[in-house]
């Protein structure tokens, strides 16, 4: 365990993947792309949820299949190929159809995002299991903090690259180039993790005779484990920030002048927040203080939404995205470490699947946000997000390290 080569490959995977996926950041660029092709606020919310949450529907089935696998690497490599092709397809579709057929363009974007996210449902199970096998509990917090730090660095590169492309080319070609170029960049990350040294799992759980039996056993496990229930409530509601986040950039577009440079600066600021915060998250996680990490992260999300209520300058929006970047990485560290620490090795895939499957429903909160904004106002939008985050903060104090 804890091999330096695996540590480096994990970091490189995060770095290149961040550069690629930040090109379509649901909080900044993706809403602008959807809006450009005539998509409503509800469609913006749907696409943001699609990118983040399309994996939900297959999590438990992936765990059902994976619990008897001794090696996960051959399967995650297939996922990497599918995700690369889906991302590349979006860029090609935008260039081919563009303004001449906006409905086809929007459909192609949605289809590509669904395939990209759907395949991640399998990949997330394989990835978590591999990480659980190759790193010890304490070192896992360290390597994931390093990974997220360099993912933030990748986001900085992505923000600069996105700003350059958006400034150099006119829409819709600039949007298409963003996806095509980023697909090859994230490909380097896939190659890196695809060559990781994975040991054979000695303890495996025999697969049930049917998926129905597996679901029944998983439900019994969930009912019996109170600590798991607290974790799920905390991190599901912690996604309450997504009710507001995809629409903050649209609110900013009305209040301030948002050109390519300004958009790039917001992406960069979010990544700087993520990078710098990982010094704190890594230190806390290395001491086993994942509960405090969750407490602080959720509090930062609440502060960001409060600022968004009255923001009217680029500096204020930069502060918002800085806090959001820090909070997202903190929640990711806390939730990932807490579930892997709670799960017995032979049931790791099941615990991870239950965690991701339940918590990931929060990724669809942006749809709720789109409905609220469509029929009501930004004030109600932000207030709803804050209320949900306050409940999440309450549950986070019941977590156990």
CSV table of N, CA and C in Angstrom, one decimal, residues 149 194 352:
chain,number,residue,atom,x,y,z
A,149,UNK,N,-5.6,19.3,-4.6
A,149,UNK,CA,-4.8,20.5,-4.8
A,149,UNK,C,-4.3,20.7,-6.2
A,194,UNK,N,-5.1,4.6,-15.6
A,194,UNK,CA,-5.2,3.3,-16.2
A,194,UNK,C,-4.0,2.4,-16.1
A,352,UNK,N,-20.0,2.1,-0.6
A,352,UNK,CA,-19.8,3.2,-1.6
A,352,UNK,C,-20.9,3.5,-2.5
